[in-house]
Coordinates of C-alpha atoms and ligand atoms in Angstrom, one line a residue:
Chain H
M1 CA 23.7 35.4 -1.4
D2 CA 26.5 33.4 -2.7
V3 CA 27.5 30.5 -0.7
L4 CA 30.9 31.9 0.3
G5 CA 29.2 35.1 1.5
N6 CA 30.3 38.7 0.9
Y7 CA 34.0 39.2 0.9
K8 CA 36.5 41.7 -0.1
S9 CA 39.4 39.6 -0.8
A10 CA 40.2 35.7 -0.6
I11 CA 43.8 34.9 0.0
S12 CA 46.0 31.8 0.6
A13 CA 48.1 32.4 3.6
R14 CA 50.4 31.1 6.3
S15 CA 51.8 32.8 9.5
T16 CA 55.2 33.8 9.8
D17 CA 55.4 33.0 13.4
K18 CA 57.2 29.5 13.7
D19 CA 55.8 29.1 17.3
I20 CA 52.3 29.6 16.0
L21 CA 52.7 27.2 13.2
K22 CA 54.0 24.4 15.4
K23 CA 50.9 24.6 17.4
A24 CA 48.2 25.6 14.9
Q25 CA 45.9 23.6 13.0
D26 CA 46.4 24.9 9.5
G27 CA 48.2 28.2 8.7
G28 CA 47.7 29.6 12.1
I29 CA 45.5 32.3 10.7
I30 CA 43.5 32.8 13.8
T31 CA 46.2 32.7 16.6
T32 CA 48.3 35.0 14.5
L33 CA 45.5 37.5 14.0
F34 CA 44.5 37.4 17.6
A35 CA 48.3 37.9 18.7
Y36 CA 48.6 40.9 16.3
A37 CA 45.2 42.5 17.5
L38 CA 46.2 42.1 21.1
E39 CA 49.7 43.6 20.4
E40 CA 48.2 46.4 18.7
G41 CA 45.5 46.9 21.2
I42 CA 42.8 46.1 18.6
I43 CA 41.3 43.7 21.2
D44 CA 42.0 43.3 25.1
G45 CA 41.3 39.7 25.0
A46 CA 39.8 36.9 23.3
I47 CA 37.5 34.0 23.5
V48 CA 38.9 30.9 22.4
A49 CA 38.4 27.3 22.8
G50 CA 40.9 26.6 25.7
P51 CA 42.2 23.3 27.1
G52 CA 39.5 21.5 29.4
N53 CA 39.8 19.1 31.8
E54 CA 39.5 15.9 29.8
P55 CA 41.7 15.2 26.9
W56 CA 40.7 17.0 23.7
K57 CA 37.6 18.5 25.5
P58 CA 37.8 22.3 24.8
E59 CA 36.6 24.8 27.5
P60 CA 35.7 28.4 26.3
M61 CA 38.3 30.7 27.8
V62 CA 39.0 34.4 27.8
V63 CA 43.0 34.9 27.1
T64 CA 44.9 38.0 27.1
T65 CA 48.5 36.8 26.2
K66 CA 50.0 35.0 23.5
A67 CA 51.1 32.2 25.6
E68 CA 47.5 31.6 26.3
L69 CA 46.6 31.8 22.7
L70 CA 49.1 29.2 21.9
A71 CA 47.8 26.9 24.5
A72 CA 44.3 27.0 22.6
A73 CA 45.6 26.9 19.1
G74 CA 44.6 23.9 16.9
T75 CA 41.2 22.2 16.2
R76 CA 39.2 20.3 18.7
Y77 CA 36.3 18.6 16.6
T78 CA 33.9 18.8 19.2
I79 CA 31.4 21.7 20.8
S80 CA 33.3 24.4 22.5
P81 CA 30.4 27.0 23.4
N82 CA 32.2 30.0 22.9
I83 CA 29.5 32.4 22.9
S84 CA 28.7 31.6 26.8
L85 CA 31.4 34.1 27.5
I86 CA 30.7 37.1 25.3
K87 CA 28.7 39.0 28.0
E88 CA 30.9 37.7 30.6
A89 CA 34.0 38.9 28.9
T90 CA 32.6 42.3 29.0
R91 CA 31.6 42.2 32.6
S92 CA 33.9 39.9 35.0
Y93 CA 37.0 40.2 32.6
G94 CA 36.1 43.9 31.9
L95 CA 37.1 43.9 28.3
D96 CA 36.0 46.8 26.1
R97 CA 37.2 45.1 22.8
V98 CA 36.5 41.5 22.5
G99 CA 37.9 39.1 20.1
I100 CA 36.1 35.8 19.4
V101 CA 36.5 32.8 17.2
G102 CA 33.8 30.5 16.2
T103 CA 32.1 28.3 13.8
P104 CA 29.9 29.6 11.3
C105 CA 26.9 29.2 13.6
Q106 CA 28.9 30.7 16.5
I107 CA 29.6 33.9 14.3
Q108 CA 25.7 33.9 13.5
A109 CA 25.0 33.8 17.1
T110 CA 27.3 36.7 17.7
R111 CA 25.7 38.7 15.1
K112 CA 22.4 38.0 16.5
A113 CA 23.6 39.1 19.9
Q114 CA 24.9 42.4 18.4
L115 CA 21.7 43.2 16.3
Y116 CA 19.4 42.0 18.8
P117 CA 20.8 42.1 22.2
I118 CA 18.0 41.0 24.1
G119 CA 19.7 39.3 27.0
M120 CA 23.3 40.7 25.9
R121 CA 23.7 43.8 27.7
D122 CA 26.5 46.1 26.7
V123 CA 27.9 43.7 24.1
D124 CA 27.0 45.0 20.6
D125 CA 29.7 47.6 20.4
K126 CA 32.5 45.6 22.1
I127 CA 32.8 42.7 19.6
A128 CA 36.2 44.1 18.1
L129 CA 37.3 41.1 16.0
A130 CA 35.1 38.0 15.1
L131 CA 37.2 35.3 13.4
G132 CA 35.2 32.4 11.9
I133 CA 36.6 29.0 11.1
F134 CA 35.1 27.0 8.3
C135 CA 32.9 24.2 9.5
M136 CA 31.3 21.3 7.6
E137 CA 29.8 19.6 11.0
N138 CA 30.5 19.0 14.6
L139 CA 30.4 16.6 17.1
S140 CA 29.4 15.9 20.9
Y141 CA 32.5 15.0 22.9
Q142 CA 31.1 11.5 23.4
A143 CA 30.9 11.2 19.6
L144 CA 34.4 12.4 19.2
E145 CA 35.6 9.7 21.8
A146 CA 33.8 7.0 19.9
M147 CA 35.4 7.8 16.7
V148 CA 39.0 8.1 18.2
E149 CA 38.6 5.1 20.8
D150 CA 36.6 2.6 18.8
H151 CA 37.0 3.4 15.0
C152 CA 40.7 4.5 15.2
N153 CA 41.6 2.4 18.1
Q154 CA 43.5 5.1 19.9
K155 CA 43.4 6.5 23.4
M156 CA 42.3 10.2 23.4
E157 CA 45.0 11.2 25.8
S158 CA 47.9 9.7 23.5
V159 CA 46.5 11.9 20.4
V160 CA 48.7 14.7 19.6
K161 CA 46.6 16.0 16.5
M162 CA 43.2 15.4 14.7
D163 CA 42.4 16.4 11.2
I164 CA 39.9 16.1 8.6
G165 CA 40.7 16.2 4.9
K166 CA 40.8 14.1 1.8
G167 CA 37.8 12.3 2.7
K168 CA 39.2 11.0 6.0
F169 CA 39.3 11.6 9.8
T170 CA 42.8 11.2 10.8
V171 CA 44.5 11.1 14.4
Y172 CA 48.2 11.3 15.0
T173 CA 49.4 9.9 18.2
E174 CA 52.4 11.1 20.5
R175 CA 54.3 7.5 19.4
G176 CA 54.1 8.5 15.8
A177 CA 51.0 6.2 14.9
V178 CA 48.6 7.6 12.3
S179 CA 45.0 6.2 12.3
Q180 CA 42.2 6.9 9.9
M181 CA 38.6 6.4 9.2
P182 CA 36.6 7.5 6.4
L183 CA 34.5 10.4 6.5
K184 CA 31.3 8.9 5.7
L185 CA 31.3 7.0 8.6
I186 CA 31.3 9.9 11.1
H187 CA 27.8 10.8 9.6
K188 CA 26.0 9.0 12.4
Y189 CA 27.8 11.0 15.0
V190 CA 27.4 14.6 13.6
Q191 CA 25.2 16.5 16.0
P192 CA 21.6 17.1 14.7
G193 CA 21.7 20.9 14.8
C194 CA 24.4 20.6 12.1
S195 CA 21.9 19.2 9.6
V196 CA 20.1 22.4 9.3
C197 CA 23.3 24.7 9.0
L198 CA 23.3 26.9 6.0
D199 CA 26.9 28.5 6.3
Y200 CA 30.1 26.7 5.7
V201 CA 32.7 29.4 5.4
A202 CA 31.4 31.8 8.2
N203 CA 29.9 34.3 6.1
L204 CA 29.4 36.8 9.0
A205 CA 32.8 36.9 10.2
D206 CA 35.1 39.8 10.0
I207 CA 37.7 37.4 8.7
S208 CA 37.2 33.7 8.1
S209 CA 39.7 30.9 7.6
G210 CA 39.8 27.2 6.9
S211 CA 42.2 24.6 5.3
V212 CA 40.3 23.8 2.3
G213 CA 41.3 25.2 -0.9
S214 CA 44.8 25.9 0.1
P215 CA 47.9 23.4 0.2
D216 CA 48.8 21.7 3.2
G217 CA 50.0 24.0 6.1
W218 CA 48.3 26.9 4.4
S219 CA 45.0 28.4 5.0
T220 CA 42.4 29.9 2.8
V221 CA 41.4 33.3 4.2
F222 CA 38.1 35.5 3.4
V223 CA 38.5 39.1 4.6
R224 CA 34.8 40.0 4.8
S225 CA 34.0 43.3 6.8
T226 CA 35.6 46.8 6.8
K227 CA 37.0 46.0 10.4
G228 CA 38.4 42.8 9.1
N229 CA 39.9 44.6 6.2
A230 CA 41.7 47.0 8.3
V231 CA 42.9 44.3 10.5
W232 CA 44.0 42.1 7.8
D233 CA 46.0 45.1 5.9
G234 CA 47.5 45.8 9.2
A235 CA 48.6 42.3 9.9
I236 CA 50.1 42.1 6.4
A237 CA 51.9 45.3 7.0
A238 CA 53.5 44.0 10.1
G239 CA 54.8 40.9 8.3
C240 CA 52.5 38.5 10.3
F241 CA 51.6 36.5 7.1
E242 CA 53.1 35.1 3.9
T243 CA 50.6 35.2 1.2
K244 CA 49.7 33.8 -2.3
P245 CA 47.0 34.9 -4.8
I246 CA 44.2 32.2 -4.2
D247 CA 44.0 31.8 -8.1
Q248 CA 47.5 30.5 -7.9
V249 CA 47.1 27.6 -5.3
K250 CA 45.7 24.3 -5.9
P251 CA 43.0 23.2 -5.2
G252 CA 41.8 26.9 -5.0
L253 CA 38.3 28.3 -4.4
D254 CA 36.7 25.8 -6.7
L255 CA 36.9 23.3 -4.1
V256 CA 35.7 25.6 -1.4
T257 CA 32.7 26.8 -3.5
K258 CA 31.9 23.0 -4.2
L259 CA 32.0 21.9 -0.5
A260 CA 29.9 24.9 0.6
T261 CA 27.4 24.5 -2.2
E262 CA 27.2 20.7 -1.4
K263 CA 26.6 21.5 2.4
I264 CA 24.0 24.2 1.8
T265 CA 22.1 22.3 -0.7
K266 CA 22.1 19.1 1.5
N267 CA 21.0 21.2 4.7
Q268 CA 18.5 23.2 2.8
K269 CA 17.0 20.0 1.8
N270 CA 16.9 19.0 5.4
V271 CA 15.3 22.2 6.4
D272 CA 12.5 21.7 3.7
A273 CA 12.1 18.2 4.7
R274 CA 11.1 19.2 8.2
K275 CA 8.2 21.0 6.8
T276 CA 6.6 17.8 5.7
I277 CA 8.0 15.2 8.1
G278 CA 4.6 14.5 9.8
L279 CA 1.0 14.0 9.0
K280 CA -2.2 15.9 10.0
A281 CA -5.7 14.2 10.5
D282 CA -6.7 15.7 7.2
G283 CA -4.0 13.9 5.3
T284 CA -1.9 17.3 4.8
P285 CA 1.7 17.2 6.0
K286 CA 2.5 18.3 9.6
G287 CA 5.9 20.2 10.1
L288 CA 8.5 20.9 12.7
R289 CA 9.9 24.4 13.7
N290 CA 11.9 26.2 11.1
P291 CA 14.1 28.5 12.7
Y292 CA 14.8 30.4 9.7
E293 CA 11.1 31.5 9.4
S294 CA 9.8 32.2 13.0
P295 CA 10.5 31.4 16.6
Chain E
M1 CA 14.5 66.2 10.8
A2 CA 10.9 64.6 10.4
E3 CA 8.5 64.9 13.3
K4 CA 9.2 62.6 16.2
I5 CA 7.2 59.4 17.3
T6 CA 5.6 59.5 21.1
I7 CA 6.6 56.9 23.3
G8 CA 5.2 56.0 26.8
E9 CA 5.8 53.5 29.6
L10 CA 2.9 52.0 31.4
H11 CA 4.0 50.5 34.9
L12 CA 2.2 47.5 36.0
S13 CA 3.6 44.8 38.3
G14 CA 7.3 45.1 37.6
C15 CA 10.2 46.2 39.5
T16 CA 11.1 49.4 37.3
G17 CA 14.1 47.7 36.2
C18 CA 12.8 47.8 32.8
L19 CA 12.2 51.6 33.2
V20 CA 15.8 51.9 34.5
T21 CA 17.1 50.1 31.5
L22 CA 15.7 52.6 29.1
A23 CA 17.7 55.3 31.2
D24 CA 20.7 53.1 30.9
N25 CA 21.3 54.3 27.4
Y26 CA 22.7 57.4 29.1
E27 CA 23.3 60.1 26.6
G28 CA 21.5 57.7 24.0
L29 CA 18.4 58.3 26.0
F30 CA 18.8 62.1 25.3
K31 CA 19.6 61.4 21.7
L32 CA 16.4 59.2 21.2
L33 CA 14.3 62.1 23.0
D34 CA 16.0 64.9 21.0
D35 CA 15.6 63.4 17.6
Y36 CA 13.2 60.4 17.5
A37 CA 10.8 60.4 20.1
D38 CA 8.9 62.2 22.8
L39 CA 8.3 60.5 26.1
V40 CA 4.6 61.2 26.8
Y41 CA 4.1 58.8 29.6
A42 CA 6.3 57.2 32.3
L43 CA 6.3 56.7 36.1
T44 CA 8.6 59.7 37.5
L45 CA 10.0 60.6 34.3
V46 CA 7.0 62.4 32.8
D47 CA 4.3 64.3 35.0
V48 CA 1.3 62.9 33.2
R49 CA -1.3 61.2 35.3
H50 CA -3.5 59.6 32.8
V51 CA -2.7 57.3 29.8
P52 CA -2.3 59.4 26.8
E53 CA -2.4 58.7 23.2
M54 CA 0.7 57.3 21.9
D55 CA 2.6 55.6 19.0
V56 CA 4.4 53.0 21.0
C57 CA 3.5 52.2 24.5
L58 CA 6.1 50.0 26.4
V59 CA 4.2 48.0 29.1
E60 CA 6.5 47.0 31.8
G61 CA 5.3 44.3 34.4
S62 CA 2.7 41.6 34.6
C63 CA -0.8 42.5 35.0
C64 CA -2.4 41.9 38.5
L65 CA -6.1 40.8 37.8
D66 CA -6.7 41.8 41.6
D67 CA -5.8 45.2 40.8
K68 CA -8.7 46.8 38.8
L69 CA -6.8 50.1 37.8
S70 CA -4.1 47.9 36.2
V71 CA -6.4 46.1 34.1
E72 CA -8.2 49.3 32.9
E73 CA -5.0 51.1 32.3
L74 CA -3.8 48.3 30.2
K75 CA -6.8 48.1 28.4
E76 CA -6.6 52.0 27.9
A77 CA -3.2 51.8 26.6
R78 CA -4.0 49.0 24.1
E79 CA -6.8 51.4 22.6
K80 CA -4.6 54.4 22.6
S81 CA -1.5 53.3 21.3
K82 CA -0.4 52.1 17.7
V83 CA 2.1 49.6 18.9
L84 CA 1.8 47.8 22.0
V85 CA 5.0 46.2 23.4
A86 CA 5.7 43.8 26.2
Y87 CA 8.7 45.4 27.7
G88 CA 10.6 43.0 29.7
G89 CA 10.1 39.3 30.9
C90 CA 7.3 40.1 33.5
A91 CA 4.9 41.7 30.6
A92 CA 5.9 39.2 28.2
Y93 CA 5.9 35.9 30.1
G94 CA 5.1 36.7 33.8
N95 CA 8.8 36.3 34.8
I96 CA 9.1 36.2 38.6
T97 CA 5.5 37.3 39.2
R98 CA 4.8 33.7 38.0
F99 CA 5.9 32.7 41.5
C100 CA 3.6 35.1 43.1
R101 CA 0.8 33.3 45.1
G102 CA -0.5 36.0 47.4
G103 CA 0.0 36.9 51.0
Q104 CA 2.9 39.2 50.3
W105 CA 3.5 42.6 51.6
N106 CA 2.4 45.1 50.8
Q107 CA -0.8 43.8 48.8
P108 CA -1.5 40.5 50.7
G109 CA -4.7 40.3 48.8
Q110 CA -3.2 40.3 45.3
E111 CA -2.4 36.9 43.9
A112 CA -3.2 36.6 40.3
F113 CA -0.5 37.9 37.9
V114 CA -0.5 37.0 34.2
P115 CA 1.5 38.2 31.3
I116 CA -0.2 41.2 29.5
S117 CA -1.3 39.2 26.6
E118 CA -3.9 37.2 28.7
V119 CA -5.7 40.7 28.9
V120 CA -4.8 42.6 25.6
D121 CA -3.3 41.7 22.4
V122 CA 0.3 42.5 22.1
D123 CA 2.3 43.4 19.3
L124 CA 5.9 43.0 20.2
Y125 CA 8.1 41.5 22.7
I126 CA 11.3 42.5 24.2
P127 CA 12.2 39.8 26.6
S128 CA 14.8 39.4 29.4
C129 CA 15.1 40.4 32.8
P130 CA 15.8 43.3 32.7
P131 CA 15.8 43.8 28.8
C132 CA 19.0 45.4 27.5
P133 CA 19.4 49.0 27.0
Q134 CA 20.7 48.4 23.5
E135 CA 17.6 46.4 22.6
V136 CA 15.1 49.0 23.5
R137 CA 17.1 51.6 21.7
N138 CA 17.2 49.4 18.6
V139 CA 13.4 48.9 18.8
A140 CA 12.9 52.7 19.5
V141 CA 15.0 53.6 16.4
M142 CA 13.3 51.0 14.2
A143 CA 9.7 52.0 15.3
Y144 CA 10.7 55.5 14.4
L145 CA 11.9 54.4 10.9
L146 CA 8.6 52.3 10.6
L147 CA 6.4 55.4 11.5
K148 CA 8.2 58.2 10.0
G149 CA 10.8 56.8 7.5
N150 CA 11.0 56.6 3.7
E151 CA 10.0 53.2 1.9
E152 CA 13.4 51.8 2.3
Q153 CA 13.8 52.5 5.8
K154 CA 10.2 51.0 6.6
N155 CA 11.1 48.0 4.8
L156 CA 14.2 47.6 7.0
A157 CA 12.4 48.3 10.2
T158 CA 9.7 45.9 9.2
A159 CA 12.2 43.2 8.6
Y160 CA 14.0 43.9 12.0
L161 CA 10.9 44.0 14.0
T162 CA 9.2 40.9 12.5
P163 CA 10.8 38.3 14.8
L164 CA 10.1 40.3 17.8
M165 CA 6.4 40.5 16.7
Q166 CA 6.3 36.8 15.9
L167 CA 7.5 36.2 19.4
A168 CA 4.4 37.8 20.6
Q169 CA 2.4 35.6 18.4
R170 CA 4.3 32.7 19.8
G171 CA 2.7 32.8 23.1
N172 CA 3.2 34.0 26.6
E173 CA 5.0 31.1 28.3
A174 CA 8.8 30.8 28.0
C175 CA 11.3 29.6 30.5
G176 CA 14.8 27.6 30.1
C177 CA 12.5 24.6 29.2
D178 CA 12.0 26.3 25.8
L179 CA 15.6 25.4 25.1
M180 CA 14.7 21.9 25.6
Y181 CA 11.5 21.7 24.0
D182 CA 11.9 23.9 20.9
V183 CA 15.5 23.9 20.4
I184 CA 17.1 20.5 21.5
N185 CA 14.1 18.2 21.2
Q186 CA 13.6 19.6 17.8
G187 CA 16.9 18.7 16.6
L188 CA 18.0 22.5 16.2
C189 CA 20.6 22.9 19.1
M190 CA 24.3 23.3 17.8
G191 CA 25.9 24.0 21.0
C192 CA 26.9 27.7 20.6
G193 CA 26.4 28.5 24.2
T194 CA 24.6 31.9 23.7
C195 CA 21.8 30.8 26.1
A196 CA 24.2 30.1 29.0
G197 CA 25.9 33.5 28.1
T198 CA 22.4 35.3 28.2
C199 CA 20.8 34.0 31.3
P200 CA 20.6 36.9 33.8
V201 CA 20.6 34.5 36.7
R202 CA 22.9 31.9 35.5
A203 CA 20.7 29.2 35.4
V204 CA 22.1 27.8 32.2
T205 CA 25.4 26.0 32.0
M206 CA 26.7 24.2 29.1
E207 CA 27.3 20.5 29.7
Y208 CA 29.3 18.5 27.1
G209 CA 28.3 21.2 24.7
K210 CA 24.5 21.3 25.3
P211 CA 22.6 23.6 27.7
N212 CA 21.4 22.3 31.2
V213 CA 18.9 24.5 33.0
N214 CA 18.7 24.6 36.6
R215 CA 15.1 24.7 36.7
D216 CA 14.6 26.2 40.2
Q217 CA 17.0 28.9 39.5
C218 CA 15.2 30.0 36.3
I219 CA 13.0 33.0 36.6
K220 CA 11.1 32.6 33.4
C221 CA 12.3 35.8 31.7
G222 CA 12.5 34.3 28.0
A223 CA 15.9 35.7 27.2
C224 CA 17.6 32.5 26.4
Y225 CA 15.2 31.4 23.9
A226 CA 14.8 34.7 22.4
Q227 CA 18.7 35.1 22.1
C228 CA 19.3 31.6 20.8
P229 CA 20.1 31.7 17.2
R230 CA 18.1 28.4 16.6
S231 CA 14.9 29.9 17.9
W232 CA 15.0 32.2 15.1
F233 CA 17.5 33.7 12.6
N234 CA 16.6 36.0 9.8
F235 CA 19.2 36.2 7.1
D236 CA 17.5 39.1 5.5
V237 CA 18.4 41.2 8.4
M238 CA 21.7 39.3 9.5
N239 CA 23.4 39.3 6.2
N240 CA 23.1 43.1 6.4
Y241 CA 24.5 43.4 9.9
E242 CA 27.3 45.8 9.1
G243 CA 24.8 48.1 7.3
I244 CA 22.0 48.0 10.2
M245 CA 24.8 48.4 13.0
D246 CA 26.3 51.4 11.1
A247 CA 22.9 52.8 10.6
I248 CA 21.8 52.7 14.2
K249 CA 25.2 54.0 15.5
G250 CA 25.0 56.9 12.8
A251 CA 21.4 57.5 14.1
M252 CA 22.6 57.8 17.7
Q253 CA 25.2 60.3 16.9
Ligands
FAD301 C1 34.2 21.3 14.2 C2 35.1 21.9 13.2 C3 34.9 21.8 11.8 C4 35.7 22.1 10.7 N1 35.6 21.9 9.4 C5 36.3 22.3 8.5 C6 36.1 22.2 7.2 O1 35.3 21.4 6.9 N2 36.9 22.6 6.2 C7 38.0 23.6 6.6 O2 38.6 24.0 5.9 N3 38.2 23.7 8.1 C8 37.3 23.3 8.9 N4 37.6 23.6 10.4 C9 38.6 24.8 10.5 C10 40.0 24.1 10.7 O3 40.0 23.1 11.5 C11 40.8 25.1 11.6 O4 40.2 25.5 12.9 C12 41.0 26.6 10.8 O5 41.7 26.2 9.5 C13 41.9 27.5 11.5 O6 43.3 27.0 11.6 P1 44.4 28.0 12.0 O7 45.7 27.1 11.9 O8 44.2 29.2 11.3 O9 43.9 28.2 13.7 P2 44.7 28.1 15.0 O10 45.6 29.2 14.8 O11 45.0 26.7 15.1 O12 43.6 28.7 15.9 C14 42.4 27.9 15.8 C15 41.3 28.6 16.6 O13 40.3 28.1 16.7 C16 39.7 27.5 18.1 N5 38.9 26.5 18.0 C17 39.5 25.1 18.1 N6 38.4 24.2 18.2 C18 37.4 25.0 18.3 C19 35.9 24.5 18.4 N7 35.5 23.5 18.4 N8 35.0 25.6 18.4 C20 35.4 26.9 18.3 N9 36.6 27.1 18.4 C21 37.5 26.3 18.3 C22 41.0 27.6 18.9 O14 40.9 28.0 20.4 C23 41.8 28.7 18.2 O15 41.7 29.8 18.7 C24 37.0 23.1 11.4 C25 36.9 23.4 12.5 C26 36.1 22.8 13.6 C27 36.3 23.2 15.1
SF4_302 S1 28.0 22.5 10.8 FE1 27.2 24.5 11.1 S2 25.9 24.1 13.1 FE2 27.4 22.5 13.0 S3 29.1 23.3 14.1 FE3 29.3 23.7 12.1 S4 28.8 26.0 11.8 FE4 27.8 25.0 13.7
SF4_303 S1 21.5 29.2 22.1 FE1 22.9 27.8 21.3 S2 23.4 26.2 22.7 FE2 21.7 27.3 23.6 S3 19.9 26.0 22.9 FE3 20.3 27.6 21.3 S4 21.7 26.7 20.0 FE4 21.8 25.3 21.5
SF4_304 S1 16.8 29.9 31.9 FE1 17.6 32.0 32.6 S2 17.4 33.2 30.6 FE2 16.2 31.3 30.2 S3 14.2 32.1 30.9 FE3 15.3 31.0 32.7 S4 15.9 32.8 33.8 FE4 15.5 33.6 31.6

């Protein structure tokens, strides 16, 4: 498969909802799509990364209103275990049509839960909209804290936005300060599990989106599945988004392809290196577990 | 419609939750029985006393070594079935029967309970307590395609069933600790939360993005590990998730 996965169309887009754009990370694609899907009854609720009890610590949350969606908008560069709620959403919350947003690995987890619902009773046909966000790597909360407080010299609670782009990790504070650190320095903080990740643009999502490829404030969108296509067409018809053809924006799909290729090539090497990391008594290599081969 | 496959359920030391799970497919069960599989052996559902020949035998429960009949029936089921499935946490991993030390009513003399693979070779695992109706349905449809389908369907079924067969090869011990040993300690966990979402007894919580297992609460059903996308993830099947889900849905209509 292509590093960008299967998709029906790729678009550059931005929400037409000013309230959403104020809170969203990029073009507000995720929040707008969920708000539209809630309104239309395509979903009865969505699992998102809601506000947690520590600054910038997300808490997976089932939301059913636009206000709650807005409170969860924007990127938290730390783990939000959204899949922990997919069975719960259909049970305690009683949702029949579940929306979920997640990183590529979380969308993989969602598809595995649907195809192999081993401990995921009554989930498979209730995932109504799985939205993916592009992801190069993720960080533990403590790692994010070290980056913000030690490297960028800002207090977590004073930060109003964090962003990754153009080779830098940037934090913006409530008093208008902007602090940055080079991306290459965050390497040691990346959680180990990301080093074997072979998906950059959420290939298995119904629709996936990220900032890369589109101008500031805009998002690159891949419409992938039949379901995703129907939702996207509906949202466009309802006037939810401004769009531009992806081949008419800079830097465009070439950059997305480049980053995806780099990520997957590097991580495939890591997966392969695990096979020969150690040594057996007879001098042949001893390997670690490869989840892409067997349990 | 091609001829059906035959399926049976052998009930050993289990709580009947696995059998009920099969029935929890509701009208789906009727569809399975109408078009794909004849149920030739099952407690209360089929009036057959003796283990018959069958294509697929789902074994529920662990095997009590102190109950000679259980051991004999399990061996007989192995001999008489093409595919022997450890159906549910008890058959696969012992599950709560791992905690049984004898002296319990109404069989105080019985204390030795083992996962069925200690007694017979097992082809495929369906873990969890209870397993999910949709998973046993998927396995039944895939078993049908494997045994009665055309070349393409056989390949799909093989690809689908392979990881569940590999789970059977992996061994008969599993509990929440496997998340620690075989995912986190191996540098593979990315904090998706699937394990916490899966656990039937809520023994797993996510602490700062990583699973934390309350070991006293864990019943050793193996669901968390099997469901974790970093225990295994087969791209050949997953990349075709839309097609496969549609195919299963179509088969059940
Ligand atoms: C760890 C991480 C790394 C990323 N790396 C890249 C990258 O390399 N390139 C790129 O183009 N884009 C990347 N993104 C995606 C990007 O930051 C935006 O999330 C995406 O463009 C969506 O923006 P939006 O304005 O459409 O969404 P919004 O409308 O702002 O909605 C974002 C949604 O994502 C959810 N969310 C926020 N944080 C998390 C989280 N940690 N885990 C799961 N869900 C979350 C929110 O609850 C919200 O529903 C990354 C995101 C994360 C979380
Ligand atoms: S890099 Fe991969 S494994 Fe890590 S958080 Fe992103 S999608 Fe998940
Ligand atoms: S299911 Fe997700 S969070 Fe749990 S061990 Fe596996 S990768 Fe980690
Ligand atoms: S932690 Fe939960 S899901 Fe995992 S084996 Fe124990 S009881 Fe089963």
